[in-house]
Each structure stands twice: as structure tokens, then as C-alpha cells.
Short mmCIF file of C-alpha atoms in Angstrom, two decimals:
data_model
loop_
_atom_site.label_atom_id
_atom_site.label_comp_id
_atom_site.label_asym_id
_atom_site.label_seq_id
_atom_site.Cartn_x
_atom_site.Cartn_y
_atom_site.Cartn_z
CA MET A 801 -22.14 0.16 0.14
CA ARG A 802 -22.04 -3.57 0.85
CA TRP A 803 -21.57 -4.41 4.53
CA PHE A 804 -19.66 -7.45 5.85
CA ASP A 805 -19.71 -8.58 9.48
CA ALA A 806 -16.34 -10.26 9.93
CA ASN A 807 -17.36 -11.48 13.41
CA ARG A 808 -19.94 -13.63 11.61
CA GLY A 809 -17.40 -14.87 9.06
CA GLN A 810 -18.45 -12.54 6.25
CA ALA A 811 -15.72 -11.28 3.91
CA PRO A 812 -15.43 -9.59 0.53
CA GLY A 813 -14.51 -11.77 -2.45
CA ALA A 814 -11.04 -12.33 -3.91
CA ASP A 815 -11.72 -9.56 -6.46
CA ASP A 816 -11.89 -6.87 -3.77
CA ARG A 817 -9.69 -3.88 -4.66
CA GLY A 818 -8.62 -3.55 -1.06
CA LEU A 819 -6.89 -6.92 -1.37
CA ALA A 820 -5.60 -6.25 -4.88
CA TYR A 821 -4.15 -2.77 -4.38
CA GLY A 822 -4.76 -1.63 -0.81
CA ASP A 823 -7.43 0.55 -2.42
CA GLY A 824 -9.29 1.61 0.69
CA LEU A 825 -9.18 3.02 4.22
CA PHE A 826 -9.67 1.91 7.80
CA GLU A 827 -10.51 3.16 11.25
CA THR A 828 -9.57 1.43 14.49
CA MET A 829 -11.83 2.58 17.31
CA ARG A 830 -12.01 2.29 21.08
CA SER A 831 -15.27 0.83 22.24
CA SER A 832 -16.26 1.04 25.88
CA GLU A 833 -19.42 -0.54 27.30
CA GLY A 834 -20.59 -1.02 23.72
CA ARG A 835 -20.13 2.64 22.79
CA ILE A 836 -17.46 4.32 20.63
CA PRO A 837 -16.70 7.70 22.23
CA TRP A 838 -15.03 9.22 19.16
CA LEU A 839 -17.25 7.70 16.48
CA ALA A 840 -18.06 10.99 14.75
CA ARG A 841 -14.37 11.97 14.62
CA HIS A 842 -13.46 8.62 13.09
CA LEU A 843 -16.14 8.76 10.45
CA SER A 844 -15.29 12.32 9.53
CA ARG A 845 -11.64 11.35 8.94
CA LEU A 846 -12.84 8.32 6.97
CA ARG A 847 -14.97 10.61 4.85
CA SER A 848 -12.10 12.96 4.06
CA GLY A 849 -9.93 9.98 3.12
CA ALA A 850 -12.68 8.63 0.86
CA GLN A 851 -12.93 12.01 -0.83
CA LYS A 852 -9.19 11.99 -1.56
CA LEU A 853 -9.39 8.49 -3.05
CA GLY A 854 -12.68 9.16 -4.85
CA ILE A 855 -14.61 6.44 -3.02
CA ALA A 856 -18.31 7.31 -2.65
CA LEU A 857 -19.52 6.69 0.91
CA PRO A 858 -23.16 6.58 2.00
CA ALA A 859 -24.57 9.39 4.14
CA MET A 860 -23.05 9.93 7.59
CA ASP A 861 -26.29 8.75 9.26
CA GLU A 862 -26.02 5.30 7.69
CA LEU A 863 -22.34 4.98 8.65
CA ILE A 864 -22.95 6.07 12.22
CA SER A 865 -25.90 3.77 12.79
CA LYS A 866 -24.21 0.71 11.24
CA VAL A 867 -21.04 1.10 13.31
CA ALA A 868 -22.86 2.03 16.54
CA GLU A 869 -25.16 -0.98 16.14
CA PHE A 870 -22.18 -3.28 15.58
CA ALA A 871 -20.40 -1.93 18.66
CA ALA A 872 -23.51 -2.35 20.80
CA GLU A 873 -24.04 -5.95 19.61
CA ASN A 874 -20.53 -7.06 20.43
CA ALA A 875 -18.69 -7.38 23.74
CA ALA A 876 -18.38 -4.35 25.98
CA ASP A 877 -14.72 -3.26 26.02
CA GLN A 878 -13.17 -3.86 22.64
CA VAL A 879 -11.51 -2.49 19.57
CA VAL A 880 -13.86 -2.03 16.65
CA LYS A 881 -12.36 -1.86 13.17
CA LEU A 882 -14.10 -0.49 10.11
CA LEU A 883 -12.33 -1.19 6.83
CA ILE A 884 -13.70 0.17 3.58
CA THR A 885 -12.56 -0.54 0.03
CA ARG A 886 -13.50 0.68 -3.42
CA GLY A 887 -15.35 -2.61 -3.87
CA ALA A 888 -15.01 -5.36 -6.43
CA GLY A 889 -12.89 -4.84 -9.50
CA SER A 890 -11.88 -6.68 -12.60
CA ARG A 891 -8.17 -6.84 -13.43
CA GLY A 892 -6.49 -3.47 -13.86
CA TYR A 893 -6.11 -0.20 -12.02
CA ALA A 894 -8.97 1.69 -13.71
CA THR A 895 -11.81 2.67 -11.39
CA ASP A 896 -14.40 3.38 -14.07
CA ALA A 897 -16.58 0.40 -13.13
CA GLU A 898 -18.20 2.21 -10.16
CA GLU A 899 -18.94 -0.86 -8.10
CA PRO A 900 -20.46 -0.25 -4.65
CA PRO A 901 -17.77 0.14 -1.96
CA HIS A 902 -17.28 -2.59 0.63
CA ALA A 903 -17.35 -2.05 4.40
CA VAL A 904 -15.99 -4.70 6.75
CA LEU A 905 -16.69 -4.50 10.48
CA SER A 906 -14.73 -6.56 12.99
CA SER A 907 -13.96 -6.39 16.67
CA GLY A 908 -11.38 -7.77 19.07
CA THR A 909 -10.52 -7.72 22.72
CA ARG A 910 -9.08 -4.47 23.99
CA GLN A 911 -6.06 -4.98 26.24
CA PRO A 912 -6.11 -3.12 29.57
CA ASP A 913 -4.33 0.24 29.27
CA SER A 914 -0.69 -0.07 30.37
CA SER A 915 1.25 2.57 32.32
CA GLY A 916 3.38 3.56 29.34
CA TRP A 917 5.34 2.44 26.31
CA HIS A 918 8.90 1.47 25.56
CA VAL A 919 9.64 2.80 22.07
CA ARG A 920 12.46 2.63 19.56
CA VAL A 921 13.33 4.69 16.52
CA CYS A 922 12.96 2.49 13.42
CA GLN A 923 15.39 2.15 10.52
CA THR A 924 12.60 1.54 7.99
CA VAL A 925 11.97 4.76 6.10
CA LEU A 926 8.48 6.20 5.85
CA PRO A 927 7.97 7.30 2.23
CA ARG A 928 6.93 10.85 1.31
CA GLN A 929 3.48 10.79 -0.21
CA PRO A 930 1.85 14.22 0.05
CA GLU A 931 -1.19 12.94 -1.86
CA LEU A 932 -1.83 10.27 0.76
CA ALA A 933 -0.55 12.03 3.89
CA GLY A 934 -3.09 12.31 6.70
CA ILE A 935 -5.50 9.63 5.55
CA LYS A 936 -5.61 6.15 7.04
CA HIS A 937 -5.31 4.14 3.83
CA LEU A 938 -4.56 0.44 3.39
CA ASN A 939 -1.01 0.78 1.97
CA ARG A 940 0.79 -0.09 5.19
CA LEU A 941 3.85 -2.10 4.14
CA PRO A 942 6.31 0.45 5.58
CA GLN A 943 4.63 0.01 8.96
CA VAL A 944 4.70 -3.78 8.61
CA LEU A 945 8.44 -3.70 7.82
CA ALA A 946 9.13 -1.27 10.67
CA ARG A 947 7.29 -3.54 13.12
CA ARG A 948 9.44 -6.45 11.92
CA GLU A 949 12.54 -4.69 13.30
CA TRP A 950 11.89 -6.36 16.65
CA HIS A 951 10.18 -9.52 17.87
CA GLY A 952 7.64 -10.02 20.61
CA ASN A 953 7.07 -7.23 23.11
CA ARG A 954 10.65 -5.97 23.51
CA PHE A 955 9.22 -2.61 22.46
CA ASP A 956 5.63 -1.39 22.42
CA GLU A 957 5.95 1.01 19.50
CA GLY A 958 8.36 2.22 16.82
CA ILE A 959 8.94 5.79 15.68
CA MET A 960 9.22 6.35 11.92
CA CYS A 961 11.12 9.05 9.99
CA THR A 962 11.24 10.10 6.36
CA ASP A 963 14.53 9.84 4.44
CA ASP A 964 15.59 13.31 5.67
CA GLY A 965 15.63 12.05 9.27
CA ILE A 966 12.53 14.02 10.26
CA VAL A 967 10.26 12.22 12.73
CA ARG A 968 6.75 11.72 11.29
CA CYS A 969 4.77 9.33 13.49
CA GLY A 970 4.71 6.02 15.27
CA ILE A 971 3.82 2.77 13.52
CA MET A 972 0.37 2.84 15.14
CA SER A 973 0.32 6.23 16.85
CA ASN A 974 1.20 9.92 16.63
CA VAL A 975 4.11 11.32 18.59
CA PHE A 976 4.38 14.46 20.75
CA MET A 977 7.41 15.78 22.61
CA VAL A 978 7.68 18.37 25.35
CA SER A 979 10.86 20.47 25.59
CA GLU A 980 11.18 23.33 28.08
CA GLY A 981 7.42 23.46 28.39
CA ASN A 982 6.75 23.61 24.64
CA VAL A 983 4.65 20.83 23.11
CA VAL A 984 5.61 19.84 19.57
CA THR A 985 4.26 17.28 17.11
CA PRO A 986 5.16 16.63 13.46
CA ARG A 987 3.12 18.29 10.75
CA ILE A 988 1.20 15.68 8.69
CA ASP A 989 1.93 17.13 5.26
CA VAL A 990 4.16 14.61 3.48
CA ALA A 991 3.71 11.45 5.57
CA GLY A 992 1.84 10.05 8.54
CA VAL A 993 -1.77 9.75 9.62
CA ALA A 994 -3.79 12.64 11.07
CA GLY A 995 -4.79 10.64 14.14
CA VAL A 996 -8.15 11.14 15.82
CA ALA A 997 -6.51 11.28 19.28
CA ARG A 998 -3.91 13.68 17.86
CA GLY A 999 -6.77 15.94 16.76
CA TRP A 1000 -8.22 15.84 20.28
CA VAL A 1001 -4.86 16.90 21.78
CA LEU A 1002 -4.48 19.76 19.28
CA GLN A 1003 -7.84 21.12 20.49
CA ARG A 1004 -6.91 20.83 24.18
CA ALA A 1005 -3.32 22.11 24.30
CA GLU A 1006 -1.10 24.65 22.63
CA VAL A 1007 0.94 22.50 20.27
CA ALA A 1008 3.42 23.65 17.63
CA GLN A 1009 3.54 21.53 14.48
CA LEU A 1010 7.25 21.53 13.74
CA ALA A 1011 9.92 19.36 12.19
CA PHE A 1012 12.27 17.58 14.59
CA THR A 1013 14.76 14.75 14.36
CA ALA A 1014 15.18 11.54 16.35
CA ALA A 1015 18.16 13.18 18.11
CA GLN A 1016 15.91 16.01 19.31
CA LEU A 1017 13.34 13.46 20.44
CA HIS A 1018 16.04 11.70 22.47
CA SER A 1019 16.65 14.87 24.47
CA ALA A 1020 12.97 15.69 25.14
CA ASP A 1021 11.67 16.24 28.69
CA GLU A 1022 8.50 14.27 27.95
CA ILE A 1023 7.32 12.15 25.04
CA PHE A 1024 3.83 10.83 24.61
CA ALA A 1025 2.11 8.85 21.89
CA THR A 1026 -1.54 9.03 20.95
CA ASN A 1027 -3.96 6.71 19.27
CA ALA A 1028 -7.69 6.33 19.36
CA VAL A 1029 -7.66 2.97 21.12
CA ARG A 1030 -5.21 3.80 23.91
CA GLY A 1031 -5.66 7.56 24.11
CA ILE A 1032 -2.56 9.29 25.47
CA VAL A 1033 0.34 7.01 26.35
CA PRO A 1034 3.47 8.22 28.19
CA VAL A 1035 6.72 7.04 26.64
CA LEU A 1036 8.82 5.48 29.42
CA THR A 1037 11.98 4.71 27.43
CA ILE A 1038 13.25 5.54 23.95
CA ASP A 1039 15.93 3.28 22.46
CA GLY A 1040 16.54 1.99 25.97
CA ALA A 1041 17.07 5.43 27.56
CA ARG A 1042 14.70 6.28 30.41
CA LEU A 1043 12.72 9.54 30.28
CA PRO A 1044 12.13 11.66 33.41
CA GLU A 1045 9.33 10.28 35.58
CA ASP A 1046 7.90 13.74 36.15
CA ARG A 1047 5.56 14.35 33.19
CA PRO A 1048 3.35 17.37 33.96
CA VAL A 1049 2.05 17.98 30.40
CA THR A 1050 1.38 14.31 29.63
CA THR A 1051 -0.31 13.79 33.00
CA ARG A 1052 -2.58 16.82 32.61
CA LEU A 1053 -3.73 15.70 29.16
CA MET A 1054 -4.27 12.10 30.31
CA HIS A 1055 -6.46 13.32 33.17
CA ALA A 1056 -8.52 15.49 30.81
CA LEU A 1057 -9.03 12.61 28.39
CA ASN A 1058 -9.90 10.12 31.12
CA ALA A 1059 -12.48 12.57 32.44
CA GLU A 1060 -14.00 12.88 28.97
CA TRP A 1061 -14.00 9.12 28.37
CA SER A 1062 -15.54 8.25 31.73
CA SER A 1063 -18.24 10.92 31.59
CA MET B 1133 0.55 -22.02 2.08
CA ARG B 1134 -3.25 -22.05 1.77
CA TRP B 1135 -4.45 -21.95 -1.84
CA PHE B 1136 -7.65 -20.22 -3.02
CA ASP B 1137 -9.14 -20.66 -6.50
CA ALA B 1138 -10.92 -17.35 -7.11
CA ASN B 1139 -12.47 -18.73 -10.31
CA ARG B 1140 -14.39 -21.13 -8.05
CA GLY B 1141 -15.40 -18.35 -5.65
CA GLN B 1142 -12.78 -19.10 -3.01
CA ALA B 1143 -11.33 -16.13 -1.12
CA PRO B 1144 -9.33 -15.49 2.04
CA GLY B 1145 -11.21 -14.27 5.11
CA ALA B 1146 -11.67 -10.67 6.25
CA ASP B 1147 -8.64 -11.05 8.56
CA ASP B 1148 -6.24 -11.49 5.63
CA ARG B 1149 -3.21 -9.21 5.99
CA GLY B 1150 -3.27 -8.50 2.28
CA LEU B 1151 -6.61 -6.77 2.77
CA ALA B 1152 -5.61 -5.12 6.05
CA TYR B 1153 -2.22 -3.70 5.05
CA GLY B 1154 -1.44 -4.66 1.45
CA ASP B 1155 0.94 -7.14 3.11
CA GLY B 1156 1.69 -9.31 0.08
CA LEU B 1157 2.74 -9.56 -3.55
CA PHE B 1158 1.28 -10.41 -6.92
CA GLU B 1159 2.19 -11.61 -10.38
CA THR B 1160 0.13 -10.99 -13.51
CA MET B 1161 1.02 -13.52 -16.19
CA ARG B 1162 0.34 -14.10 -19.87
CA SER B 1163 -1.17 -17.48 -20.54
CA SER B 1164 -1.32 -18.83 -24.07
CA GLU B 1165 -2.97 -22.12 -24.97
CA GLY B 1166 -3.05 -22.93 -21.27
CA ARG B 1167 0.68 -22.33 -20.77
CA ILE B 1168 2.51 -19.46 -19.08
CA PRO B 1169 5.70 -18.84 -21.09
CA TRP B 1170 7.50 -16.84 -18.37
CA LEU B 1171 6.29 -18.81 -15.35
CA ALA B 1172 9.76 -19.40 -13.90
CA ARG B 1173 10.69 -15.71 -14.26
CA HIS B 1174 7.49 -14.67 -12.48
CA LEU B 1175 7.96 -17.07 -9.61
CA SER B 1176 11.56 -16.11 -9.14
CA ARG B 1177 10.60 -12.42 -8.82
CA LEU B 1178 7.80 -13.43 -6.44
CA ARG B 1179 10.34 -15.33 -4.36
CA SER B 1180 12.70 -12.36 -4.13
CA GLY B 1181 9.78 -10.13 -3.09
CA ALA B 1182 8.73 -12.65 -0.46
CA GLN B 1183 12.27 -12.70 0.89
CA LYS B 1184 12.26 -8.90 1.25
CA LEU B 1185 8.93 -8.97 3.09
CA GLY B 1186 9.84 -12.05 5.15
CA ILE B 1187 6.99 -14.19 3.81
CA ALA B 1188 7.88 -17.91 3.74
CA LEU B 1189 6.92 -19.46 0.38
CA PRO B 1190 6.76 -23.19 -0.32
CA ALA B 1191 9.37 -24.81 -2.57
CA MET B 1192 9.53 -23.64 -6.20
CA ASP B 1193 8.23 -27.04 -7.42
CA GLU B 1194 4.94 -26.64 -5.53
CA LEU B 1195 4.47 -23.07 -6.80
CA ILE B 1196 5.21 -24.04 -10.40
CA SER B 1197 2.91 -27.05 -10.41
CA LYS B 1198 0.00 -25.24 -8.74
CA VAL B 1199 0.11 -22.28 -11.15
CA ALA B 1200 0.75 -24.41 -14.24
CA GLU B 1201 -2.16 -26.69 -13.32
CA PHE B 1202 -4.46 -23.69 -12.82
CA ALA B 1203 -3.46 -22.22 -16.21
CA ALA B 1204 -4.03 -25.54 -17.96
CA GLU B 1205 -7.49 -25.98 -16.36
CA ASN B 1206 -8.75 -22.57 -17.40
CA ALA B 1207 -9.43 -21.08 -20.83
CA ALA B 1208 -6.65 -20.97 -23.38
CA ASP B 1209 -5.64 -17.32 -23.90
CA GLN B 1210 -5.91 -15.45 -20.65
CA VAL B 1211 -4.27 -13.47 -17.94
CA VAL B 1212 -3.46 -15.51 -14.86
CA LYS B 1213 -2.96 -13.67 -11.59
CA LEU B 1214 -1.26 -15.08 -8.52
CA LEU B 1215 -1.65 -12.98 -5.38
CA ILE B 1216 0.06 -14.00 -2.16
CA THR B 1217 -0.30 -12.52 1.30
CA ARG B 1218 1.29 -13.08 4.69
CA GLY B 1219 -1.93 -14.89 5.65
CA ALA B 1220 -4.42 -14.30 8.43
CA GLY B 1221 -3.63 -11.89 11.20
CA SER B 1222 -5.16 -10.57 14.35
CA ARG B 1223 -5.30 -6.80 14.82
CA GLY B 1224 -1.92 -5.06 14.73
CA TYR B 1225 1.13 -4.85 12.53
CA ALA B 1226 3.22 -7.51 14.30
CA THR B 1227 4.02 -10.57 12.19
CA ASP B 1228 5.04 -12.87 15.03
CA ALA B 1229 2.01 -15.15 14.63
CA GLU B 1230 3.56 -17.05 11.68
CA GLU B 1231 0.29 -18.03 10.02
CA PRO B 1232 0.59 -19.90 6.70
CA PRO B 1233 0.67 -17.48 3.73
CA HIS B 1234 -2.33 -17.28 1.40
CA ALA B 1235 -2.17 -17.73 -2.37
CA VAL B 1236 -5.07 -16.63 -4.57
CA LEU B 1237 -5.24 -17.73 -8.21
CA SER B 1238 -7.58 -16.03 -10.68
CA SER B 1239 -7.81 -15.65 -14.42
CA GLY B 1240 -9.46 -13.31 -16.88
CA THR B 1241 -9.81 -12.83 -20.59
CA ARG B 1242 -6.74 -11.52 -22.36
CA GLN B 1243 -7.53 -8.73 -24.82
CA PRO B 1244 -6.03 -9.12 -28.31
CA ASP B 1245 -2.68 -7.31 -28.56
CA SER B 1246 -3.13 -3.78 -29.98
CA SER B 1247 -0.75 -2.04 -32.37
CA GLY B 1248 0.50 0.39 -29.75
CA TRP B 1249 -0.34 2.64 -26.83
CA HIS B 1250 -1.29 6.25 -26.34
CA VAL B 1251 0.38 7.36 -23.11
CA ARG B 1252 0.42 10.39 -20.87
CA VAL B 1253 2.76 11.60 -18.17
CA CYS B 1254 0.89 11.51 -14.83
CA GLN B 1255 0.82 14.23 -12.17
CA THR B 1256 0.50 11.72 -9.35
CA VAL B 1257 3.90 11.31 -7.75
CA LEU B 1258 5.42 7.88 -7.29
CA PRO B 1259 6.90 7.75 -3.76
CA ARG B 1260 10.55 6.82 -3.13
CA GLN B 1261 10.68 3.55 -1.27
CA PRO B 1262 14.10 1.95 -1.70
CA GLU B 1263 13.08 -0.89 0.64
CA LEU B 1264 10.17 -1.83 -1.62
CA ALA B 1265 11.59 -0.86 -5.04
CA GLY B 1266 11.63 -3.67 -7.59
CA ILE B 1267 9.12 -5.97 -5.93
CA LYS B 1268 5.51 -6.26 -7.03
CA HIS B 1269 3.84 -5.65 -3.67
CA LEU B 1270 0.19 -4.90 -2.94
CA ASN B 1271 0.60 -1.22 -1.93
CA ARG B 1272 -0.63 0.24 -5.21
CA LEU B 1273 -2.57 3.38 -4.26
CA PRO B 1274 -0.22 5.71 -6.21
CA GLN B 1275 -0.97 3.67 -9.34
CA VAL B 1276 -4.71 3.76 -8.61
CA LEU B 1277 -4.62 7.55 -8.22
CA ALA B 1278 -2.50 7.97 -11.36
CA ARG B 1279 -4.97 5.88 -13.36
CA ARG B 1280 -7.78 8.12 -12.10
CA GLU B 1281 -6.22 11.08 -13.94
CA TRP B 1282 -8.22 10.08 -17.01
CA HIS B 1283 -11.46 8.24 -17.74
CA GLY B 1284 -12.20 5.41 -20.13
CA ASN B 1285 -9.66 4.65 -22.85
CA ARG B 1286 -8.51 8.15 -23.72
CA PHE B 1287 -5.03 6.86 -22.88
CA ASP B 1288 -3.76 3.29 -22.60
CA GLU B 1289 -1.08 3.92 -20.01
CA GLY B 1290 0.35 6.61 -17.71
CA ILE B 1291 4.02 7.32 -17.02
CA MET B 1292 4.95 7.99 -13.38
CA CYS B 1293 7.80 10.09 -11.95
CA THR B 1294 9.22 10.58 -8.46
CA ASP B 1295 9.08 14.05 -6.87
CA ASP B 1296 12.38 15.02 -8.54
CA GLY B 1297 10.79 14.69 -11.99
CA ILE B 1298 12.68 11.50 -12.87
CA VAL B 1299 10.68 8.97 -14.89
CA ARG B 1300 10.39 5.63 -13.05
CA CYS B 1301 7.84 3.42 -14.78
CA GLY B 1302 4.36 3.16 -16.21
CA ILE B 1303 1.32 2.43 -14.05
CA MET B 1304 1.28 -1.17 -15.32
CA SER B 1305 4.49 -1.37 -17.35
CA ASN B 1306 8.16 -0.46 -17.60
CA VAL B 1307 9.31 2.25 -19.98
CA PHE B 1308 12.19 2.33 -22.46
CA MET B 1309 13.27 5.16 -24.74
CA VAL B 1310 15.56 5.18 -27.76
CA SER B 1311 17.55 8.33 -28.53
CA GLU B 1312 20.16 8.41 -31.32
CA GLY B 1313 20.30 4.64 -31.25
CA ASN B 1314 20.83 4.36 -27.49
CA VAL B 1315 18.28 2.40 -25.49
CA VAL B 1316 17.66 3.70 -21.99
CA THR B 1317 15.39 2.60 -19.15
CA PRO B 1318 15.10 3.86 -15.56
CA ARG B 1319 17.06 2.12 -12.84
CA ILE B 1320 14.70 0.41 -10.36
CA ASP B 1321 16.47 1.50 -7.19
CA VAL B 1322 14.12 3.88 -5.39
CA ALA B 1323 10.76 3.19 -7.07
CA GLY B 1324 9.09 1.02 -9.67
CA VAL B 1325 8.75 -2.68 -10.35
CA ALA B 1326 11.51 -4.82 -11.87
CA GLY B 1327 9.25 -6.14 -14.62
CA VAL B 1328 9.63 -9.65 -15.99
CA ALA B 1329 9.38 -8.37 -19.58
CA ARG B 1330 11.87 -5.63 -18.68
CA GLY B 1331 14.27 -8.34 -17.54
CA TRP B 1332 13.85 -10.14 -20.87
CA VAL B 1333 14.68 -6.95 -22.80
CA LEU B 1334 17.78 -6.30 -20.67
CA GLN B 1335 19.07 -9.76 -21.67
CA ARG B 1336 18.38 -9.20 -25.39
CA ALA B 1337 19.57 -5.63 -26.00
CA GLU B 1338 22.24 -3.23 -24.85
CA VAL B 1339 20.30 -0.99 -22.49
CA ALA B 1340 21.67 1.74 -20.26
CA GLN B 1341 19.88 2.18 -16.91
CA LEU B 1342 19.92 5.94 -16.54
CA ALA B 1343 17.85 8.74 -15.04
CA PHE B 1344 15.79 10.83 -17.47
CA THR B 1345 12.96 13.33 -17.22
CA ALA B 1346 9.57 13.50 -18.91
CA ALA B 1347 10.96 16.31 -21.12
CA GLN B 1348 13.69 13.96 -22.36
CA LEU B 1349 11.09 11.28 -22.96
CA HIS B 1350 9.08 13.73 -25.07
CA SER B 1351 12.02 14.17 -27.43
CA ALA B 1352 12.83 10.45 -27.82
CA ASP B 1353 13.03 8.78 -31.24
CA GLU B 1354 11.21 5.70 -29.98
CA ILE B 1355 9.42 4.81 -26.76
CA PHE B 1356 8.21 1.36 -25.86
CA ALA B 1357 6.56 -0.08 -22.79
CA THR B 1358 6.88 -3.62 -21.51
CA ASN B 1359 4.79 -5.87 -19.36
CA ALA B 1360 4.47 -9.60 -19.03
CA VAL B 1361 0.94 -9.77 -20.44
CA ARG B 1362 1.45 -7.62 -23.52
CA GLY B 1363 5.19 -8.07 -24.06
CA ILE B 1364 6.69 -5.10 -25.90
CA VAL B 1365 4.29 -2.31 -26.84
CA PRO B 1366 5.24 0.63 -29.09
CA VAL B 1367 4.18 4.01 -27.77
CA LEU B 1368 2.31 5.81 -30.55
CA THR B 1369 1.70 9.15 -28.84
CA ILE B 1370 2.85 10.78 -25.61
CA ASP B 1371 0.71 13.55 -24.15
CA GLY B 1372 -0.95 13.80 -27.55
CA ALA B 1373 2.31 14.21 -29.54
CA ARG B 1374 2.90 11.57 -32.21
CA LEU B 1375 6.19 9.64 -32.22
CA PRO B 1376 8.00 8.74 -35.48
CA GLU B 1377 6.46 5.72 -37.21
CA ASP B 1378 9.86 4.27 -37.98
CA ARG B 1379 10.79 2.24 -34.90
CA PRO B 1380 13.74 -0.03 -35.74
CA VAL B 1381 14.75 -0.95 -32.17
CA THR B 1382 11.20 -1.56 -30.95
CA THR B 1383 10.35 -3.59 -34.04
CA ARG B 1384 13.46 -5.78 -33.74
CA LEU B 1385 12.72 -6.58 -30.11
CA MET B 1386 9.04 -7.27 -30.81
CA HIS B 1387 9.97 -9.74 -33.53
CA ALA B 1388 12.41 -11.50 -31.23
CA LEU B 1389 9.82 -11.79 -28.48
CA ASN B 1390 7.07 -12.95 -30.83
CA ALA B 1391 9.42 -15.63 -32.13
CA GLU B 1392 10.12 -16.81 -28.59
CA TRP B 1393 6.45 -16.78 -27.61
CA SER B 1394 5.25 -18.65 -30.69
CA SER B 1395 7.98 -21.28 -30.56
#
């Protein structure tokens, strides 16, 4: 593994396979007072993604210490990003060369947590890719196109569906809905990322992994989004329609997570 | 547009959106005696891809002169690659920042043209992405995984299908089959790249754009693949089964292309 500190201007060369083909993975992590609370969860998802792509990572100890050191060195409350690629490559798709993988660390300011998100359902279709579902790989053009459906901060997040109209995830988050007390989230079998915060919620609450459409989402009692940087985020409006302000399930989970993060 | 000459070690920074999301496009071009015969075709496909992604390219004149100059400066018979990205980005999918796009030029040795290819039909599924079909974008993980189905040079190319079993394209080429004198190639509407060499063939021969399966491909009289570096390549075997050595359609097209390239 070759490490690059992007905060110090280091970057892989133009022959990096991440640039050429999106041949790699990333993790975007919440850092608080120089510590990443979910570091082990992030690195374990990274590892399972690397196994699927056949990218050989160093031992967990090395990964943990490199990322923890980077987070401690940089400013207190931030977003730390770890991007890994299959490394350098000559022209062509073949991966026989077995170059050492590249790891790029960068960090940026973390915005203060807002009270909730205004979301819209996107037109851009999320492709079905069972082989890549769950992992946080670098092929993110559908998300880029979905985010281009609006400008500025008119919305905070977009919800993406596959071509059968089934909701799969947000552009940068996972989506949960609560209907008559039942908590539901999409299965991550043909599309979407198995979010680290999503995994935390699945351990804390009884959640059914079921298929639902945007129309069903529109009639939910509560909607919340999750990602590892923001945690659990109540959805305030969807496509302009306001959700009820009473959100017992969302509020309970937010309290539990805040307690864990501040302990 | 910011230009990078990878042959001189220049590369975009770690915040390039091509690296982060595969947010860009590329062209791989045949260069012969320092000239790229299909340069205008390549740049016109690049332009249509950039329009779909909303990446603002400079005027055609600037693109043509930069790439032509690079090809002339470097060794005679080579492969020239132009990779463009949306440019630098801060964290997040939003493209509001309007940074200048990046263009990376590189070149490598072009292998002598072989007499034909041994191909296999891949298990890795090509996802349906109507919004991205046709353009040569940087989200190429399905191709990377398909190429990992074999090691070394046991095969020269792999054929990819969507989840309905319909043949769409090769990993690095387009595919044509000839059955009872009829030439057929897949439509590029839900997956695959609208190859520059494919476009040349469509202008030179009567070709039907029709759906066919791998089983139909196995029983073809002739199969040929096309790409801009190699031109028209006869398929010698498919999944180990030898095709007839008499290939009138393939041979006629190869002669026509060789005449154009050597003129």
C-alpha cells in the first residue's frame, strides 16, 4: 500500500486505476475532537469491498493506525476521507500487474449538524449491479447526475430508485421510513451502499428490509436518512410536502446515537 | 480546461472528481506515424459525452490542436489516451463549483496487430444505464471485474451481456456477428459504448442493430470485434469453439479499413 496525504498536496499519478476506471473504494468518516468514532466499522466495510474487487489491503492494524494518526494530526471536528485504488496501471483493464494499492487521506471542515433535510425523489435511475451492491466503490456517475437535478441548496438530499420504481438509497445516505410504527429500509441487494450508520440503526431497532416505492415513501409517518458523517437526519419535507413534526422513532434513535457519540 | 501531460509526469491533484467519482470521460486513439486518423470522430464522441455529463469543453479547434500536437511529439506508432474530468472538487457530489475541467494526455506502445482474437462470454453482468449508454465515461468497474474472469492472455477479449442475457459489447470493443449474410450488432441504448470504429463500420456496411443472445453468437458464421486502436478484428474462437476460417464480410471490411488507414 502506498499512502498519500492529500492535505500535504500528495496525489497518485495520472496512471492511477482509480482515475482511469473508478477502480477503487472510499470511506467518508466523521471525526470529532481528532477521533473517528466508527473507524472499525468503516474499515471493515472497506475490507469487504476490497475483497469483492480483489484489491489486497494491508492488515487491519496498519489501516487503523494510519487513519487514526491522520485524524489526530488534523483539525478537531472534520470529515476524514480515505480513498483506495488498485494502484498504478498500464493501459487496459487487466489487473495482472499486481501493483501496490494506493490510499489517499484527506480531510475537510465538517458543517454543524442541521435540524433536518429537505429531500426530493430523483429522476436519474440507479442501475442494478448486484455484483457491486453494498460496497462504496468509485463508480458514482449516477449519483453525480442525480445531484445535478437541482442547484445550490434547494434540497439537501435526493432519493434514488432503480428502473422498477423501487427506492434504494439517497445520493449520499441511506433511507428509512416509519409507517404505523413499523420501520422499513430498502434491502441492499441490487443497488445502493450498505452504510455504516445504516448498520448501526439495524443493530439498535427492529427494521424490516423491504421494497417500497416513492409513492409509499410520500405517505410515510416519518422518514429519516443516515450517513456516517451526519448520523441520523430527520427528513422535514419530501418533494415539497411537509412530514409530521412528531417523530418518535427518529427522535429515539437520534438520542441513542448522540449518547454514543458524546460518551 | 487545465491540460496535464502524463508522459512528463503531470497529473491532477487528489481532489480530482475523476478520481473521486469517475466523473469524466476518455478516448483511446490509434496513432500512426504521429497522426491520429480518427481524431475528429473521437473528439466528437467526447463532446457528446461531455454534453450528457454537463462538462464544458473548450472549442473543437483547441482540443484538436492539443491532441494532434501531443501525438506528433511522441513516438510514431502508439496509443494516445485523452482523459477528461469535471476538474477539482471539494467533498460532495454537487457540481455547482464550476471548476475548469482537467484533460490528461498519455501515450503507450501500440502492440502489432494480431491475426484475430480468442474471446469468451463473461459472467459479469453489464448494468443497464440508459442515461450513460453510448458515452465512454470513467465508471468502468463492470469491465474491470469482467476482465478478472481470466488471467494472462488465455483470452484476448470478453463479451458482456445485460441481466436479460442480451449481448451488449466487448470489454474493450464492440461486437458484430454475421449470420446467413446478415450483419448484426447490438443497439447501444441501455448499455455499451458507441465505438468510433463501430461508427465507421455502420457507414460502410448494411448492419442491423438488433438484440441477440450469447447462444445466437455461438452459432454465427462470422464474428468480428471493433475498436479504434485495433480497427476490425476477426474472432477466431468463442468460448473455445473455433469459427469458420472463411470470413468474407470481415475480410472485406478489414481491407477497406486498411486502405483508409494507409492512404
